[in-house]
PDB file of C-alpha atoms in Angstrom:
ATOM      1  CA  MET A   1       5.200  56.624  84.530  1.00 46.00           C
ATOM      2  CA  VAL A   2       3.316  56.620  81.391  1.00 44.00           C
ATOM      3  CA  LYS A   3       4.883  54.669  78.238  1.00 41.00           C
ATOM      4  CA  PHE A   4       4.100  55.405  74.812  1.00 42.00           C
ATOM      5  CA  TYR A   5       5.459  52.391  73.238  1.00 41.00           C
ATOM      6  CA  GLU A   6       4.783  48.742  73.728  1.00 44.00           C
ATOM      7  CA  GLU A   7       7.003  46.883  75.739  1.00 48.00           C
ATOM      8  CA  GLY A   8      10.057  45.245  74.211  1.00 46.00           C
ATOM      9  CA  PHE A   9       9.900  48.019  71.829  1.00 39.00           C
ATOM     10  CA  ASP A  10      13.412  50.258  73.104  1.00 49.00           C
ATOM     11  CA  PRO A  11      13.135  53.750  71.742  1.00 46.00           C
ATOM     12  CA  ASP A  12      16.476  54.177  71.184  1.00 54.00           C
ATOM     13  CA  ASP A  13      17.129  50.421  69.424  1.00 60.00           C
ATOM     14  CA  LEU A  14      19.538  50.846  66.584  1.00 58.00           C
ATOM     15  CA  ASN A  15      17.180  48.971  64.112  1.00 55.00           C
ATOM     16  CA  ILE A  16      14.514  51.673  65.567  1.00 56.00           C
ATOM     17  CA  ARG A  17      17.219  55.204  65.016  1.00 57.00           C
ATOM     18  CA  VAL A  18      18.323  53.251  61.610  1.00 54.00           C
ATOM     19  CA  SER A  19      14.448  53.474  60.171  1.00 54.00           C
ATOM     20  CA  GLU A  20      13.880  56.611  62.141  1.00 56.00           C
ATOM     21  CA  LEU A  21      16.648  57.934  59.931  1.00 54.00           C
ATOM     22  CA  LEU A  22      15.289  56.315  56.413  1.00 50.00           C
ATOM     23  CA  VAL A  23      12.181  58.105  56.840  1.00 49.00           C
ATOM     24  CA  ALA A  24      13.362  61.233  57.989  1.00 51.00           C
ATOM     25  CA  THR A  25      15.784  61.420  55.298  1.00 47.00           C
ATOM     26  CA  ALA A  26      13.730  60.853  52.588  1.00 49.00           C
ATOM     27  CA  ASP A  27      12.853  63.810  51.273  1.00 49.00           C
ATOM     28  CA  ALA A  28      16.156  65.773  52.922  1.00 46.00           C
ATOM     29  CA  SER A  29      18.868  67.306  51.508  1.00 46.00           C
ATOM     30  CA  ASP A  30      22.116  65.874  50.709  1.00 48.00           C
ATOM     31  CA  THR A  31      23.908  67.015  53.580  1.00 53.00           C
ATOM     32  CA  LEU A  32      22.199  66.029  56.189  1.00 50.00           C
ATOM     33  CA  ILE A  33      21.574  62.834  55.082  1.00 51.00           C
ATOM     34  CA  ASP A  34      25.577  62.414  54.892  1.00 72.00           C
ATOM     35  CA  ARG A  35      25.466  63.703  58.550  1.00 76.00           C
ATOM     36  CA  ALA A  36      22.547  61.233  59.440  1.00 77.00           C
ATOM     37  CA  VAL A  37      24.938  58.328  58.156  1.00 80.00           C
ATOM     38  CA  ALA A  38      27.933  59.141  59.832  1.00 85.00           C
ATOM     39  CA  ASP A  39      26.228  60.075  62.786  1.00 87.00           C
ATOM     40  CA  MET A  40      24.407  56.671  62.730  1.00 87.00           C
ATOM     41  CA  LEU A  41      27.982  54.999  61.496  1.00 89.00           C
ATOM     42  CA  VAL A  42      29.229  56.515  64.916  1.00 90.00           C
ATOM     43  CA  LEU A  43      26.480  55.190  67.139  1.00 91.00           C
ATOM     44  CA  LEU A  44      26.634  51.881  65.832  1.00 91.00           C
ATOM     45  CA  LYS A  45      30.547  51.809  66.143  1.00 93.00           C
ATOM     46  CA  ASP A  46      30.235  52.498  69.956  1.00 92.00           C
ATOM     47  CA  ARG A  47      27.009  50.864  70.492  1.00 90.00           C
ATOM     48  CA  MET A  48      28.909  47.532  68.876  1.00 92.00           C
ATOM     49  CA  LYS A  49      32.003  48.659  70.907  1.00 94.00           C
ATOM     50  CA  MET A  50      34.365  48.708  68.105  1.00 96.00           C
ATOM     51  CA  ASP A  51      37.536  50.563  67.519  1.00 95.00           C
ATOM     52  CA  VAL A  52      36.733  51.172  63.867  1.00 95.00           C
ATOM     53  CA  VAL A  53      33.586  51.402  61.201  1.00 95.00           C
ATOM     54  CA  PHE A  54      34.411  52.114  58.034  1.00 95.00           C
ATOM     55  CA  VAL A  55      32.549  52.197  54.335  1.00 94.00           C
ATOM     56  CA  SER A  56      34.607  50.816  51.172  1.00 95.00           C
ATOM     57  CA  GLU A  57      33.731  51.123  48.057  1.00 95.00           C
ATOM     58  CA  PHE A  58      34.741  48.386  45.357  1.00 97.00           C
ATOM     59  CA  VAL A  59      36.044  49.996  42.134  1.00 96.00           C
ATOM     60  CA  ASP A  60      38.369  49.220  39.325  1.00 96.00           C
ATOM     61  CA  GLY A  61      39.804  46.125  41.341  1.00 96.00           C
ATOM     62  CA  LYS A  62      40.082  48.267  44.392  1.00 97.00           C
ATOM     63  CA  GLN A  63      38.607  48.438  47.838  1.00 97.00           C
ATOM     64  CA  VAL A  64      38.655  52.312  48.657  1.00 95.00           C
ATOM     65  CA  PHE A  65      37.777  53.472  51.998  1.00 94.00           C
ATOM     66  CA  ARG A  66      34.925  56.150  51.629  1.00 91.00           C
ATOM     67  CA  TYR A  67      34.246  56.754  55.320  1.00 91.00           C
ATOM     68  CA  VAL A  68      36.706  55.962  58.409  1.00 92.00           C
ATOM     69  CA  ASP A  69      35.863  56.331  62.173  1.00 92.00           C
ATOM     70  CA  ALA A  70      39.223  55.016  63.648  1.00 92.00           C
ATOM     71  CA  PRO A  71      41.636  56.225  66.374  1.00 89.00           C
ATOM     72  CA  GLN A  72      44.300  57.662  65.302  1.00 80.00           C
ATOM     73  CA  GLU A  73      46.676  55.468  67.566  1.00 81.00           C
ATOM     74  CA  PRO A  74      47.497  52.577  66.517  1.00 73.00           C
ATOM     75  CA  PRO A  75      47.324  54.231  62.439  1.00 77.00           C
ATOM     76  CA  VAL A  76      44.811  51.897  60.735  1.00 88.00           C
ATOM     77  CA  MET A  77      43.159  53.772  57.711  1.00 90.00           C
ATOM     78  CA  GLN A  78      42.159  57.120  56.292  1.00 90.00           C
ATOM     79  CA  GLU A  79      39.464  57.943  53.948  1.00 90.00           C
ATOM     80  CA  GLY A  80      40.624  58.144  50.283  1.00 92.00           C
ATOM     81  CA  ASP A  81      43.462  54.715  51.508  1.00 94.00           C
ATOM     82  CA  SER A  82      42.928  51.833  48.862  1.00 94.00           C
ATOM     83  CA  ASP A  83      44.201  48.290  48.807  1.00 94.00           C
ATOM     84  CA  LEU A  84      43.920  45.569  46.090  1.00 96.00           C
ATOM     85  CA  LEU A  85      40.413  44.174  46.339  1.00 96.00           C
ATOM     86  CA  GLU A  86      41.536  40.485  46.188  1.00 94.00           C
ATOM     87  CA  ARG A  87      44.126  40.983  49.205  1.00 94.00           C
ATOM     88  CA  THR A  88      40.820  42.372  51.546  1.00 96.00           C
ATOM     89  CA  TRP A  89      38.653  40.508  54.114  1.00 97.00           C
ATOM     90  CA  CYS A  90      35.916  42.652  52.897  1.00 96.00           C
ATOM     91  CA  GLN A  91      35.741  40.647  48.868  1.00 97.00           C
ATOM     92  CA  ARG A  92      35.914  37.478  50.928  1.00 96.00           C
ATOM     93  CA  VAL A  93      32.338  38.275  53.000  1.00 97.00           C
ATOM     94  CA  VAL A  94      30.971  38.870  49.430  1.00 97.00           C
ATOM     95  CA  ASP A  95      31.858  36.365  47.843  1.00 96.00           C
ATOM     96  CA  GLY A  96      31.233  33.787  50.465  1.00 95.00           C
ATOM     97  CA  ARG A  97      34.845  32.912  51.127  1.00 94.00           C
ATOM     98  CA  LEU A  98      34.369  34.353  55.121  1.00 95.00           C
ATOM     99  CA  PRO A  99      31.555  34.725  57.378  1.00 96.00           C
ATOM    100  CA  GLU A 100      30.013  37.927  57.938  1.00 97.00           C
ATOM    101  CA  VAL A 101      30.983  38.167  61.749  1.00 96.00           C
ATOM    102  CA  ILE A 102      34.020  36.877  62.878  1.00 96.00           C
ATOM    103  CA  PRO A 103      33.694  36.959  67.110  1.00 96.00           C
ATOM    104  CA  ASN A 104      37.645  35.770  67.735  1.00 96.00           C
ATOM    105  CA  VAL A 105      39.995  35.865  64.936  1.00 96.00           C
ATOM    106  CA  ALA A 106      42.458  33.961  66.791  1.00 95.00           C
ATOM    107  CA  GLN A 107      40.423  31.016  66.808  1.00 95.00           C
ATOM    108  CA  PHE A 108      38.610  31.253  63.727  1.00 95.00           C
ATOM    109  CA  ALA A 109      39.264  28.114  61.895  1.00 93.00           C
ATOM    110  CA  GLY A 110      40.243  29.515  58.477  1.00 90.00           C
ATOM    111  CA  LYS A 111      42.720  32.171  59.908  1.00 90.00           C
ATOM    112  CA  ASP A 112      45.479  30.559  57.902  1.00 90.00           C
ATOM    113  CA  GLN A 113      43.924  31.921  55.143  1.00 87.00           C
ATOM    114  CA  LEU A 114      42.955  35.754  55.870  1.00 93.00           C
ATOM    115  CA  PRO A 115      45.036  38.034  54.171  1.00 93.00           C
ATOM    116  CA  PRO A 116      47.721  40.219  56.336  1.00 91.00           C
ATOM    117  CA  ALA A 117      46.021  43.202  58.422  1.00 90.00           C
ATOM    118  CA  PRO A 118      48.674  45.260  58.994  1.00 86.00           C
ATOM    119  CA  PHE A 119      47.223  46.230  62.599  1.00 90.00           C
ATOM    120  CA  ASP A 120      45.685  43.337  65.150  1.00 92.00           C
ATOM    121  CA  ILE A 121      42.383  42.444  64.265  1.00 95.00           C
ATOM    122  CA  GLY A 122      40.174  40.529  67.257  1.00 97.00           C
ATOM    123  CA  THR A 123      36.621  40.733  66.225  1.00 97.00           C
ATOM    124  CA  TYR A 124      35.484  41.247  62.471  1.00 97.00           C
ATOM    125  CA  LEU A 125      32.306  42.246  61.236  1.00 98.00           C
ATOM    126  CA  SER A 126      31.477  42.950  57.891  1.00 98.00           C
ATOM    127  CA  THR A 127      28.320  43.069  55.104  1.00 98.00           C
ATOM    128  CA  PRO A 128      27.606  44.196  51.872  1.00 98.00           C
ATOM    129  CA  VAL A 129      26.508  47.796  51.040  1.00 96.00           C
ATOM    130  CA  LEU A 130      23.860  46.581  47.702  1.00 96.00           C
ATOM    131  CA  LEU A 131      22.306  49.311  46.019  1.00 94.00           C
ATOM    132  CA  GLY A 132      18.950  49.433  44.506  1.00 90.00           C
ATOM    133  CA  GLY A 133      19.610  47.800  41.608  1.00 89.00           C
ATOM    134  CA  GLY A 134      20.908  44.492  43.630  1.00 92.00           C
ATOM    135  CA  GLN A 135      25.252  46.322  42.999  1.00 94.00           C
ATOM    136  CA  VAL A 136      27.324  45.801  45.568  1.00 96.00           C
ATOM    137  CA  TYR A 137      28.957  49.154  46.197  1.00 95.00           C
ATOM    138  CA  GLY A 138      31.669  47.729  48.775  1.00 96.00           C
ATOM    139  CA  THR A 139      31.240  46.845  51.971  1.00 97.00           C
ATOM    140  CA  LEU A 140      30.295  48.088  55.850  1.00 97.00           C
ATOM    141  CA  CYS A 141      32.589  46.901  58.313  1.00 97.00           C
ATOM    142  CA  CYS A 142      33.069  47.219  62.103  1.00 96.00           C
ATOM    143  CA  LEU A 143      36.303  46.119  63.789  1.00 96.00           C
ATOM    144  CA  SER A 144      38.106  45.844  66.741  1.00 96.00           C
ATOM    145  CA  PHE A 145      41.434  45.136  68.009  1.00 96.00           C
ATOM    146  CA  SER A 146      41.137  42.900  70.873  1.00 96.00           C
ATOM    147  CA  PRO A 147      38.600  39.992  70.938  1.00 97.00           C
ATOM    148  CA  LEU A 148      34.952  40.607  71.875  1.00 95.00           C
ATOM    149  CA  GLU A 149      33.181  37.830  72.960  1.00 86.00           C
ATOM    150  CA  SER A 150      29.901  39.695  73.190  1.00 90.00           C
ATOM    151  CA  VAL A 151      29.131  39.729  69.665  1.00 92.00           C
ATOM    152  CA  GLN A 152      25.965  38.733  68.852  1.00 88.00           C
ATOM    153  CA  GLU A 153      23.472  38.001  65.683  1.00 88.00           C
ATOM    154  CA  ARG A 154      21.377  40.826  66.566  1.00 90.00           C
ATOM    155  CA  ASP A 155      25.074  43.082  65.858  1.00 93.00           C
ATOM    156  CA  LEU A 156      25.127  41.652  62.558  1.00 94.00           C
ATOM    157  CA  LYS A 157      21.263  42.641  62.129  1.00 93.00           C
ATOM    158  CA  ASN A 158      22.153  46.093  63.413  1.00 92.00           C
ATOM    159  CA  LEU A 159      25.415  46.148  61.145  1.00 95.00           C
ATOM    160  CA  ARG A 160      23.096  44.914  57.899  1.00 95.00           C
ATOM    161  CA  SER A 161      20.377  47.803  58.733  1.00 91.00           C
ATOM    162  CA  VAL A 162      22.678  50.224  58.818  1.00 92.00           C
ATOM    163  CA  ALA A 163      24.203  48.990  55.594  1.00 94.00           C
ATOM    164  CA  GLN A 164      20.591  49.664  54.124  1.00 92.00           C
ATOM    165  CA  LEU A 165      20.487  52.891  55.144  1.00 88.00           C
ATOM    166  CA  VAL A 166      24.233  53.561  53.566  1.00 90.00           C
ATOM    167  CA  ALA A 167      22.813  52.057  50.302  1.00 92.00           C
ATOM    168  CA  LYS A 168      19.736  54.075  50.412  1.00 88.00           C
ATOM    169  CA  LYS A 169      22.215  57.608  50.859  1.00 87.00           C
ATOM    170  CA  ILE A 170      24.408  55.994  47.900  1.00 88.00           C
ATOM    171  CA  ASP A 171      21.209  55.366  45.896  1.00 86.00           C
ATOM    172  CA  MET A 172      19.439  58.759  46.335  1.00 83.00           C
ATOM    173  CA  SER A 173      23.204  60.517  45.547  1.00 79.00           C
ATOM    174  CA  GLN A 174      23.438  59.041  42.358  1.00 76.00           C
ATOM    175  CA  THR A 175      19.447  59.417  41.018  1.00 74.00           C
ATOM    176  CA  GLN A 176      20.479  63.195  42.108  1.00 69.00           C
ATOM    177  CA  GLU A 177      23.900  63.111  39.917  1.00 64.00           C
ATOM    178  CA  LYS A 178      21.568  61.913  37.207  1.00 66.00           C
ATOM    179  CA  ALA A 179      18.883  64.313  37.316  1.00 62.00           C
ATOM    180  CA  MET A 180      20.964  67.354  37.414  1.00 57.00           C
ATOM    181  CA  PRO A 181      20.429  68.754  33.905  1.00 58.00           C
ATOM    182  CA  VAL A 182      22.876  69.426  31.746  1.00 52.00           C
ATOM    183  CA  THR A 183      23.435  72.731  30.218  1.00 53.00           C
ATOM    184  CA  PHE A 184      25.176  74.206  27.179  1.00 50.00           C
ATOM    185  CA  SER A 185      26.586  77.151  26.290  1.00 44.00           C
ATOM    186  CA  LEU A 186      28.049  78.520  23.116  1.00 50.00           C
ATOM    187  CA  VAL A 187      30.168  81.133  25.308  1.00 45.00           C
ATOM    188  CA  PRO A 188      33.467  80.558  25.038  1.00 49.00           C
ATOM    189  CA  LYS A 189      34.819  79.820  28.179  1.00 52.00           C
TER     190      LYS A 189
END
């Protein structure tokens, strides 16, 4: 069988897929980017064997869930839900009070300082979504209801790569919004 790639290169690797999407969507329409990002988030969740993946935005002292892929049962969260930022695990990751990866929450040394969660969290991964200017948009998080001892450093790298894709999409959307011409009309509406 003829291989068209080097040994050790897996064209199905999540980092490769993220890189391809960043290139492929650079000049694409917003709809294609939205679909590509959503597909990548589901792929990330599935590959890491997580139960939930979400992108949240930090706005006005709250964490607002902008994208959520989670099971209906048990009810976890929905797009548009929010919570006070200071009561979230994600804020603690961004400000350094929590690590980006907690393979087993029940065995985590600092579990007594964790804000209460409305559902069981076994494994937790979170990384900031940093926009082009270095501004924190929010976080990309994955979690499982039961601990996954198989979580590795590579999983965090994958999470960070997908967070870059999400940030690029947000940056592109914000740039397009700013570039929209403002039209003035003297005709009353």
